[in-house]
Amino acid sequence: MFNKVYNKLFDVVKWIYTFFAVNILWLLFRAESILQWRDLISKMFSFQNMAISDGLIDIFSLPENTLIFNELNLTKINTSVRGLSMFLFIIVAYLICLVPENNYKTLNKTNFVNVIISAITFVWAFLCLSSESVFVYFNF
Amino acid sequence: MKKRQIAWIILYFAIVGGLLVIIGSWTYRVDPFFHFHKPKTDSYFYPLNNQRSQNDGIVRNFEYDGLITGTSMAENFKTSEAEKFFGGNFIKVPYSGGSYKEINDNLKVALSHNNNLNKIIRGLDMGKFFDKKDYMREDLGTYPLYLYDDNIFNDVQYIFNRDVIFSRVYPMIKENVEESFTGGITTFDTYSNWMDSCPFGRIELYPDGVTVKESAAKMEITEEEKTLF
């Protein structure tokens, strides 16, 4: 009975392990020296500043947010909750990773939901190829 | 190939095509950059806030006989004042940090599309007198060249543009259904006008007024000092 729970739990432990390993080892490429890498690691795990920067939150402020928040009636919450879009983004990303079956298993499935999701994501990706030109005024 | 798979592919292309037609037709109808037609100010409110994307459409599709152009030095000019002094109907199409070439190109478009244009107020920045004649400000951003030409095929970058659709077309349509909605467009007096961010004037400098103190006695130079001078 516990074997199934144990296996599921062990999966989560494996994900966490992979997540930490990738993050820590990625820093090796970012750091200019091993000494700097060690410094970064020690600062990360000393948990002295847990604040999420505005810059990081702004990355998740997508142009689509207006439409999504409006249609889901989340506009008011969005103005009062800092980083709501980032939080939702993470939740949706987790749901996409954990809930549906692996893509390789559904490769040859031709159901109705599949076709709608595929078409919408294609159109969305197509729209993302163009963006509005923004001029930053300096050195005039 | 099985029938089910063929149906899947047909349905896929039908949905993609349908979505693209809906999105494209909405962008065409609203046209926030005035690329296809003049603004439908009865139905939507058009914010003017992107010179490089909107000025070309303004000179092509608006009705006017006077035009104000230049760099940021001309951004605070008011069309209402120009109309008061010179009469007619003015538009304003400035280019922040723009070069003479950029302003010239826009003027050429204006003159070729509007035979009624007979008054042009143009800022002449002395600092740009010695720029090369074809100098463009490539350092400020990427020009939306697909809006400047008459090639309909590259308009796909405008019709199916993520920022245009989600940040302009959608909010403009959404505004339209609100009860308090009134259509219109940003006035050319306020378009690109940055005067409000620069407070100036006597009241701003001395809100409590200036106290003038008369000196007790007038000081005059002595004969000795005169000789010294």
CSV table of N, CA and C in Angstrom, one decimal, chain B residues 50-173:
chain,number,residue,atom,x,y,z
B,50,ASN,N,3.2,56.5,-29.7
B,50,ASN,CA,4.3,55.8,-30.3
B,50,ASN,C,4.6,56.5,-31.7
B,51,GLN,N,5.5,57.5,-31.6
B,51,GLN,CA,5.8,58.3,-32.8
B,51,GLN,C,6.2,57.5,-34.0
B,52,ARG,N,7.2,56.6,-33.8
B,52,ARG,CA,7.7,55.9,-34.9
B,52,ARG,C,6.7,54.9,-35.6
B,53,SER,N,5.7,54.5,-34.8
B,53,SER,CA,4.7,53.6,-35.4
B,53,SER,C,3.4,54.4,-35.9
B,54,GLN,N,3.2,55.5,-35.3
B,54,GLN,CA,1.9,56.2,-35.6
B,54,GLN,C,2.0,57.4,-36.5
B,55,ASN,N,3.2,58.1,-36.5
B,55,ASN,CA,3.3,59.3,-37.3
B,55,ASN,C,3.1,59.0,-38.8
B,56,ASP,N,3.6,57.9,-39.3
B,56,ASP,CA,3.4,57.6,-40.8
B,56,ASP,C,1.9,57.5,-41.1
B,57,GLY,N,1.2,56.8,-40.3
B,57,GLY,CA,-0.3,56.6,-40.5
B,57,GLY,C,-1.0,58.0,-40.4
B,58,ILE,N,-0.6,58.8,-39.4
B,58,ILE,CA,-1.2,60.1,-39.2
B,58,ILE,C,-1.1,61.0,-40.5
B,59,VAL,N,0.1,61.0,-41.1
B,59,VAL,CA,0.3,61.9,-42.2
B,59,VAL,C,-0.4,61.3,-43.5
B,60,ARG,N,-0.6,60.0,-43.5
B,60,ARG,CA,-1.3,59.4,-44.6
B,60,ARG,C,-2.8,59.5,-44.6
B,61,ASN,N,-3.4,59.3,-43.4
B,61,ASN,CA,-4.8,59.2,-43.3
B,61,ASN,C,-5.6,60.2,-42.6
B,62,PHE,N,-4.9,61.2,-42.0
B,62,PHE,CA,-5.7,62.2,-41.3
B,62,PHE,C,-6.1,63.4,-42.3
B,63,GLU,N,-7.1,64.1,-41.9
B,63,GLU,CA,-7.4,65.3,-42.7
B,63,GLU,C,-6.8,66.5,-42.1
B,64,TYR,N,-5.9,67.2,-42.9
B,64,TYR,CA,-5.2,68.4,-42.3
B,64,TYR,C,-4.7,69.2,-43.5
B,65,ASP,N,-4.4,70.5,-43.2
B,65,ASP,CA,-3.7,71.3,-44.1
B,65,ASP,C,-2.5,72.0,-43.5
B,66,GLY,N,-2.2,71.7,-42.3
B,66,GLY,CA,-1.0,72.2,-41.6
B,66,GLY,C,-0.3,71.1,-40.8
B,67,LEU,N,1.0,71.2,-40.7
B,67,LEU,CA,1.7,70.1,-40.0
B,67,LEU,C,2.8,70.7,-39.2
B,68,ILE,N,3.0,70.2,-38.0
B,68,ILE,CA,4.1,70.6,-37.1
B,68,ILE,C,5.0,69.4,-37.0
B,69,THR,N,6.3,69.5,-37.3
B,69,THR,CA,7.2,68.4,-37.2
B,69,THR,C,8.6,68.9,-36.6
B,70,GLY,N,9.4,68.0,-36.3
B,70,GLY,CA,10.7,68.3,-35.7
B,70,GLY,C,11.1,67.2,-34.8
B,71,THR,N,12.1,67.6,-33.9
B,71,THR,CA,12.6,66.6,-32.9
B,71,THR,C,11.8,66.9,-31.6
B,72,SER,N,12.4,66.5,-30.5
B,72,SER,CA,11.8,66.8,-29.2
B,72,SER,C,11.6,68.3,-29.0
B,73,MET,N,12.4,69.1,-29.7
B,73,MET,CA,12.3,70.6,-29.6
B,73,MET,C,11.0,71.1,-30.1
B,74,ALA,N,10.3,70.3,-30.9
B,74,ALA,CA,9.0,70.7,-31.4
B,74,ALA,C,7.8,69.9,-30.7
B,75,GLU,N,8.2,69.1,-29.8
B,75,GLU,CA,7.1,68.3,-29.1
B,75,GLU,C,6.1,69.1,-28.3
B,76,ASN,N,6.6,70.2,-27.8
B,76,ASN,CA,5.7,71.0,-26.9
B,76,ASN,C,4.8,72.0,-27.7
B,77,PHE,N,5.1,72.0,-29.0
B,77,PHE,CA,4.3,72.9,-29.9
B,77,PHE,C,2.8,72.5,-29.8
B,78,LYS,N,1.9,73.5,-29.8
B,78,LYS,CA,0.5,73.1,-29.7
B,78,LYS,C,-0.2,73.4,-31.1
B,79,THR,N,-0.9,72.4,-31.6
B,79,THR,CA,-1.6,72.6,-32.8
B,79,THR,C,-2.7,73.6,-32.7
B,80,SER,N,-3.3,73.7,-31.5
B,80,SER,CA,-4.4,74.7,-31.2
B,80,SER,C,-3.9,76.1,-31.4
B,81,GLU,N,-2.6,76.3,-31.0
B,81,GLU,CA,-2.0,77.7,-31.1
B,81,GLU,C,-1.7,78.0,-32.6
B,82,ALA,N,-1.2,76.9,-33.2
B,82,ALA,CA,-0.8,77.1,-34.7
B,82,ALA,C,-2.1,77.4,-35.5
B,83,GLU,N,-3.2,76.8,-35.1
B,83,GLU,CA,-4.5,77.0,-35.8
B,83,GLU,C,-5.0,78.4,-35.5
B,84,LYS,N,-4.7,78.9,-34.3
B,84,LYS,CA,-5.2,80.2,-33.9
B,84,LYS,C,-4.4,81.3,-34.7
B,85,PHE,N,-3.1,81.0,-34.9
B,85,PHE,CA,-2.3,82.0,-35.6
B,85,PHE,C,-2.4,81.9,-37.1
B,86,PHE,N,-2.4,80.7,-37.6
B,86,PHE,CA,-2.3,80.6,-39.1
B,86,PHE,C,-3.6,80.1,-39.7
B,87,GLY,N,-4.6,79.7,-38.9
B,87,GLY,CA,-5.8,79.1,-39.4
B,87,GLY,C,-5.6,77.7,-39.9
B,88,GLY,N,-6.7,77.1,-40.3
B,88,GLY,CA,-6.6,75.7,-40.9
B,88,GLY,C,-6.7,74.6,-39.8
B,89,ASN,N,-6.3,73.4,-40.2
B,89,ASN,CA,-6.4,72.3,-39.3
B,89,ASN,C,-5.0,71.6,-39.3
B,90,PHE,N,-4.4,71.7,-38.1
B,90,PHE,CA,-3.0,71.2,-38.0
B,90,PHE,C,-2.9,69.8,-37.4
B,91,ILE,N,-1.8,69.1,-37.7
B,91,ILE,CA,-1.5,67.8,-37.0
B,91,ILE,C,0.0,68.0,-36.5
B,92,LYS,N,0.4,67.2,-35.6
B,92,LYS,CA,1.8,67.3,-35.1
B,92,LYS,C,2.4,65.9,-35.2
B,93,VAL,N,3.6,65.8,-35.8
B,93,VAL,CA,4.2,64.5,-36.0
B,93,VAL,C,5.7,64.6,-35.7
B,94,PRO,N,6.0,64.8,-34.4
B,94,PRO,CA,7.5,65.0,-34.0
B,94,PRO,C,8.2,63.6,-33.9
B,95,TYR,N,9.5,63.6,-33.9
B,95,TYR,CA,10.3,62.4,-33.7
B,95,TYR,C,11.4,62.7,-32.7
B,96,SER,N,11.2,62.1,-31.5
B,96,SER,CA,12.2,62.4,-30.4
B,96,SER,C,13.5,61.9,-30.9
B,97,GLY,N,14.5,62.8,-30.8
B,97,GLY,CA,15.9,62.5,-31.2
B,97,GLY,C,16.0,62.2,-32.6
B,98,GLY,N,15.0,62.5,-33.5
B,98,GLY,CA,15.0,62.1,-34.9
B,98,GLY,C,16.1,62.9,-35.7
B,99,SER,N,16.5,62.3,-36.8
B,99,SER,CA,17.4,62.9,-37.7
B,99,SER,C,16.6,63.7,-38.8
B,100,TYR,N,17.3,64.6,-39.5
B,100,TYR,CA,16.7,65.3,-40.6
B,100,TYR,C,16.1,64.3,-41.6
B,101,LYS,N,16.9,63.3,-41.9
B,101,LYS,CA,16.4,62.3,-42.9
B,101,LYS,C,15.1,61.7,-42.5
B,102,GLU,N,14.9,61.3,-41.2
B,102,GLU,CA,13.7,60.7,-40.8
B,102,GLU,C,12.5,61.7,-40.9
B,103,ILE,N,12.8,62.9,-40.5
B,103,ILE,CA,11.7,64.0,-40.7
B,103,ILE,C,11.4,64.2,-42.1
B,104,ASN,N,12.4,64.3,-43.0
B,104,ASN,CA,12.2,64.5,-44.4
B,104,ASN,C,11.4,63.4,-45.0
B,105,ASP,N,11.7,62.2,-44.7
B,105,ASP,CA,11.0,61.0,-45.2
B,105,ASP,C,9.5,61.1,-44.9
B,106,ASN,N,9.2,61.5,-43.7
B,106,ASN,CA,7.8,61.7,-43.2
B,106,ASN,C,7.1,62.8,-44.0
B,107,LEU,N,7.9,63.9,-44.2
B,107,LEU,CA,7.3,65.1,-44.9
B,107,LEU,C,7.0,64.7,-46.3
B,108,LYS,N,7.9,63.9,-47.0
B,108,LYS,CA,7.6,63.5,-48.3
B,108,LYS,C,6.3,62.7,-48.4
B,109,VAL,N,6.1,61.8,-47.5
B,109,VAL,CA,4.9,61.0,-47.4
B,109,VAL,C,3.7,61.9,-47.3
B,110,ALA,N,3.8,62.9,-46.4
B,110,ALA,CA,2.7,63.8,-46.1
B,110,ALA,C,2.4,64.6,-47.4
B,111,LEU,N,3.4,65.1,-48.1
B,111,LEU,CA,3.2,65.9,-49.3
B,111,LEU,C,2.6,65.1,-50.4
B,112,SER,N,3.0,63.8,-50.5
B,112,SER,CA,2.5,63.0,-51.6
B,112,SER,C,1.1,62.5,-51.3
B,113,HIS,N,0.7,62.5,-50.1
B,113,HIS,CA,-0.7,61.9,-49.8
B,113,HIS,C,-1.7,63.0,-49.5
B,114,ASN,N,-1.2,64.3,-49.4
B,114,ASN,CA,-2.2,65.3,-49.0
B,114,ASN,C,-1.9,66.6,-49.8
B,115,ASN,N,-2.8,66.8,-50.8
B,115,ASN,CA,-2.6,67.9,-51.7
B,115,ASN,C,-3.0,69.2,-51.0
B,116,ASN,N,-3.7,69.1,-49.9
B,116,ASN,CA,-4.2,70.3,-49.2
B,116,ASN,C,-3.1,70.9,-48.3
B,117,LEU,N,-2.0,70.1,-48.1
B,117,LEU,CA,-1.0,70.6,-47.1
B,117,LEU,C,-0.3,71.9,-47.6
B,118,ASN,N,-0.5,72.9,-46.9
B,118,ASN,CA,0.1,74.2,-47.3
B,118,ASN,C,0.8,75.0,-46.2
B,119,LYS,N,0.8,74.4,-45.0
B,119,LYS,CA,1.6,75.1,-43.9
B,119,LYS,C,2.4,74.0,-43.2
B,120,ILE,N,3.7,74.2,-43.1
B,120,ILE,CA,4.5,73.3,-42.3
B,120,ILE,C,5.4,74.1,-41.3
B,121,ILE,N,5.3,73.7,-40.1
B,121,ILE,CA,6.1,74.3,-39.0
B,121,ILE,C,7.1,73.3,-38.7
B,122,ARG,N,8.4,73.6,-38.9
B,122,ARG,CA,9.4,72.6,-38.7
B,122,ARG,C,10.6,73.1,-37.8
B,123,GLY,N,10.9,72.3,-36.8
B,123,GLY,CA,12.0,72.7,-35.9
B,123,GLY,C,13.3,72.4,-36.6
B,124,LEU,N,14.2,73.4,-36.5
B,124,LEU,CA,15.6,73.1,-37.1
B,124,LEU,C,16.6,73.1,-36.0
B,125,ASP,N,17.0,71.9,-35.7
B,125,ASP,CA,18.0,71.8,-34.6
B,125,ASP,C,19.4,72.0,-35.1
B,126,MET,N,20.1,73.1,-34.6
B,126,MET,CA,21.4,73.4,-35.2
B,126,MET,C,22.4,72.3,-35.0
B,127,GLY,N,22.2,71.6,-33.9
B,127,GLY,CA,23.2,70.5,-33.6
B,127,GLY,C,23.2,69.4,-34.7
B,128,LYS,N,22.2,69.4,-35.5
B,128,LYS,CA,22.1,68.3,-36.5
B,128,LYS,C,22.5,68.8,-37.9
B,129,PHE,N,22.9,70.1,-38.0
B,129,PHE,CA,23.3,70.7,-39.3
B,129,PHE,C,24.4,69.9,-40.0
B,130,PHE,N,25.3,69.3,-39.3
B,130,PHE,CA,26.5,68.7,-39.9
B,130,PHE,C,26.4,67.2,-39.9
B,131,ASP,N,25.2,66.6,-39.6
B,131,ASP,CA,24.9,65.2,-39.7
B,131,ASP,C,25.0,64.8,-41.2
B,132,LYS,N,25.3,63.6,-41.5
B,132,LYS,CA,25.2,63.1,-42.9
B,132,LYS,C,23.8,63.1,-43.3
B,133,LYS,N,23.6,63.3,-44.6
B,133,LYS,CA,22.2,63.5,-45.1
B,133,LYS,C,21.3,62.3,-44.9
B,134,ASP,N,21.9,61.1,-44.9
B,134,ASP,CA,21.1,59.9,-44.7
B,134,ASP,C,21.2,59.3,-43.3
B,135,TYR,N,21.6,60.1,-42.4
B,135,TYR,CA,21.8,59.6,-41.0
B,135,TYR,C,20.5,59.3,-40.4
B,136,MET,N,20.3,58.1,-39.8
B,136,MET,CA,19.1,57.7,-39.1
B,136,MET,C,19.6,57.2,-37.7
B,137,ARG,N,18.6,57.3,-36.8
B,137,ARG,CA,19.0,57.0,-35.4
B,137,ARG,C,18.7,55.5,-35.2
B,138,GLU,N,19.7,54.7,-35.7
B,138,GLU,CA,19.6,53.2,-35.5
B,138,GLU,C,19.8,52.8,-34.1
B,139,ASP,N,20.4,53.7,-33.3
B,139,ASP,CA,20.8,53.4,-31.9
B,139,ASP,C,19.6,53.5,-30.9
B,140,LEU,N,18.5,54.1,-31.4
B,140,LEU,CA,17.4,54.3,-30.5
B,140,LEU,C,16.4,53.1,-30.4
B,141,GLY,N,16.4,52.3,-31.5
B,141,GLY,CA,15.5,51.2,-31.6
B,141,GLY,C,15.4,50.7,-33.0
B,142,THR,N,14.4,49.8,-33.3
B,142,THR,CA,14.2,49.3,-34.6
B,142,THR,C,13.1,50.0,-35.3
B,143,TYR,N,13.3,50.6,-36.5
B,143,TYR,CA,12.2,51.2,-37.2
B,143,TYR,C,11.2,50.2,-37.7
B,144,PRO,N,9.9,50.5,-37.5
B,144,PRO,CA,8.9,49.6,-38.0
B,144,PRO,C,8.7,49.9,-39.5
B,145,LEU,N,9.7,49.5,-40.3
B,145,LEU,CA,9.7,49.8,-41.8
B,145,LEU,C,8.5,49.2,-42.5
B,146,TYR,N,7.9,48.1,-42.0
B,146,TYR,CA,6.8,47.5,-42.6
B,146,TYR,C,5.6,48.4,-42.6
B,147,LEU,N,5.6,49.5,-41.8
B,147,LEU,CA,4.5,50.4,-41.8
B,147,LEU,C,4.7,51.6,-42.7
B,148,TYR,N,6.0,51.8,-43.1
B,148,TYR,CA,6.3,52.9,-44.0
B,148,TYR,C,6.2,52.7,-45.5
B,149,ASP,N,6.2,51.4,-45.9
B,149,ASP,CA,6.1,51.2,-47.3
B,149,ASP,C,4.7,50.8,-47.7
B,150,ASP,N,4.5,50.5,-49.0
B,150,ASP,CA,3.2,50.2,-49.5
B,150,ASP,C,3.0,48.7,-49.8
B,151,ASN,N,4.0,47.9,-49.3
B,151,ASN,CA,4.0,46.5,-49.5
B,151,ASN,C,3.0,45.8,-48.5
B,152,ILE,N,2.0,45.2,-49.1
B,152,ILE,CA,0.9,44.7,-48.2
B,152,ILE,C,1.4,43.4,-47.5
B,153,PHE,N,2.4,42.7,-48.1
B,153,PHE,CA,2.8,41.4,-47.5
B,153,PHE,C,3.5,41.6,-46.2
B,154,ASN,N,4.3,42.6,-46.1
B,154,ASN,CA,5.0,42.7,-44.8
B,154,ASN,C,4.1,43.3,-43.7
B,155,ASP,N,2.9,43.7,-44.0
B,155,ASP,CA,2.0,44.2,-43.0
B,155,ASP,C,1.6,43.1,-42.1
B,156,VAL,N,1.9,41.8,-42.4
B,156,VAL,CA,1.7,40.7,-41.5
B,156,VAL,C,2.3,41.0,-40.1
B,157,GLN,N,3.4,41.7,-40.1
B,157,GLN,CA,4.1,42.0,-38.9
B,157,GLN,C,3.3,43.0,-38.0
B,158,TYR,N,2.4,43.7,-38.6
B,158,TYR,CA,1.5,44.6,-37.9
B,158,TYR,C,0.2,43.9,-37.6
B,159,ILE,N,-0.4,43.2,-38.5
B,159,ILE,CA,-1.7,42.6,-38.3
B,159,ILE,C,-1.6,41.5,-37.3
B,160,PHE,N,-0.6,40.8,-37.3
B,160,PHE,CA,-0.4,39.7,-36.3
B,160,PHE,C,0.7,40.0,-35.4
B,161,ASN,N,0.6,41.1,-34.7
B,161,ASN,CA,1.6,41.6,-33.8
B,161,ASN,C,1.2,41.4,-32.4
B,162,ARG,N,1.9,40.7,-31.6
B,162,ARG,CA,1.5,40.4,-30.2
B,162,ARG,C,1.2,41.6,-29.4
B,163,ASP,N,2.1,42.6,-29.5
B,163,ASP,CA,2.0,43.8,-28.7
B,163,ASP,C,0.8,44.6,-29.1
B,164,VAL,N,0.6,44.7,-30.5
B,164,VAL,CA,-0.5,45.5,-31.0
B,164,VAL,C,-1.8,44.9,-30.6
B,165,ILE,N,-1.9,43.5,-30.7
B,165,ILE,CA,-3.2,42.9,-30.4
B,165,ILE,C,-3.5,42.9,-28.9
B,166,PHE,N,-2.5,42.5,-28.1
B,166,PHE,CA,-2.9,42.4,-26.7
B,166,PHE,C,-2.8,43.7,-25.9
B,167,SER,N,-1.9,44.6,-26.3
B,167,SER,CA,-1.7,45.9,-25.6
B,167,SER,C,-2.5,47.1,-26.2
B,168,ARG,N,-3.0,46.9,-27.4
B,168,ARG,CA,-3.7,48.1,-28.0
B,168,ARG,C,-5.1,47.7,-28.5
B,169,VAL,N,-5.2,46.7,-29.4
B,169,VAL,CA,-6.5,46.4,-30.0
B,169,VAL,C,-7.4,45.8,-28.9
B,170,TYR,N,-7.0,44.9,-28.1
B,170,TYR,CA,-7.9,44.3,-27.1
B,170,TYR,C,-8.4,45.4,-26.1
B,171,PRO,N,-7.5,46.2,-25.5
B,171,PRO,CA,-8.0,47.2,-24.6
B,171,PRO,C,-8.9,48.2,-25.2
B,172,MET,N,-8.7,48.5,-26.5
B,172,MET,CA,-9.5,49.5,-27.2
B,172,MET,C,-10.9,48.9,-27.4
B,173,ILE,N,-11.0,47.6,-27.7
B,173,ILE,CA,-12.3,47.0,-27.9
B,173,ILE,C,-13.0,46.8,-26.6
